[in-house]
Amino acid sequence: MNGVIAHDDRVIHLDYGAVHLFVICLSQAGTILVWAE
């Protein structure tokens, strides 16, 4: 399991084998958008 975590309007990329999750934390808007590929 590989994980790269960044903060403040950065992209969080978590690699789970064949599953890729892209989480963008928009601290200014207080919104979390999650994409699964």
mmCIF file of C-alpha atoms in Angstrom, residues 18-22 34-37:
data_model
loop_
_atom_site.group_PDB
_atom_site.id
_atom_site.type_symbol
_atom_site.label_atom_id
_atom_site.label_comp_id
_atom_site.label_asym_id
_atom_site.label_seq_id
_atom_site.Cartn_x
_atom_site.Cartn_y
_atom_site.Cartn_z
ATOM 1 C CA ALA A 18 -5.864 -1.842 -9.000
ATOM 2 C CA VAL A 19 -7.882 0.817 -7.188
ATOM 3 C CA HIS A 20 -6.856 4.467 -7.374
ATOM 4 C CA LEU A 21 -8.478 7.062 -5.170
ATOM 5 C CA PHE A 22 -7.995 10.744 -5.826
ATOM 6 C CA VAL A 34 -13.551 12.024 -4.177
ATOM 7 C CA TRP A 35 -12.895 10.252 -7.456
ATOM 8 C CA ALA A 36 -12.416 6.504 -7.812
ATOM 9 C CA GLU A 37 -10.827 5.086 -10.942
#
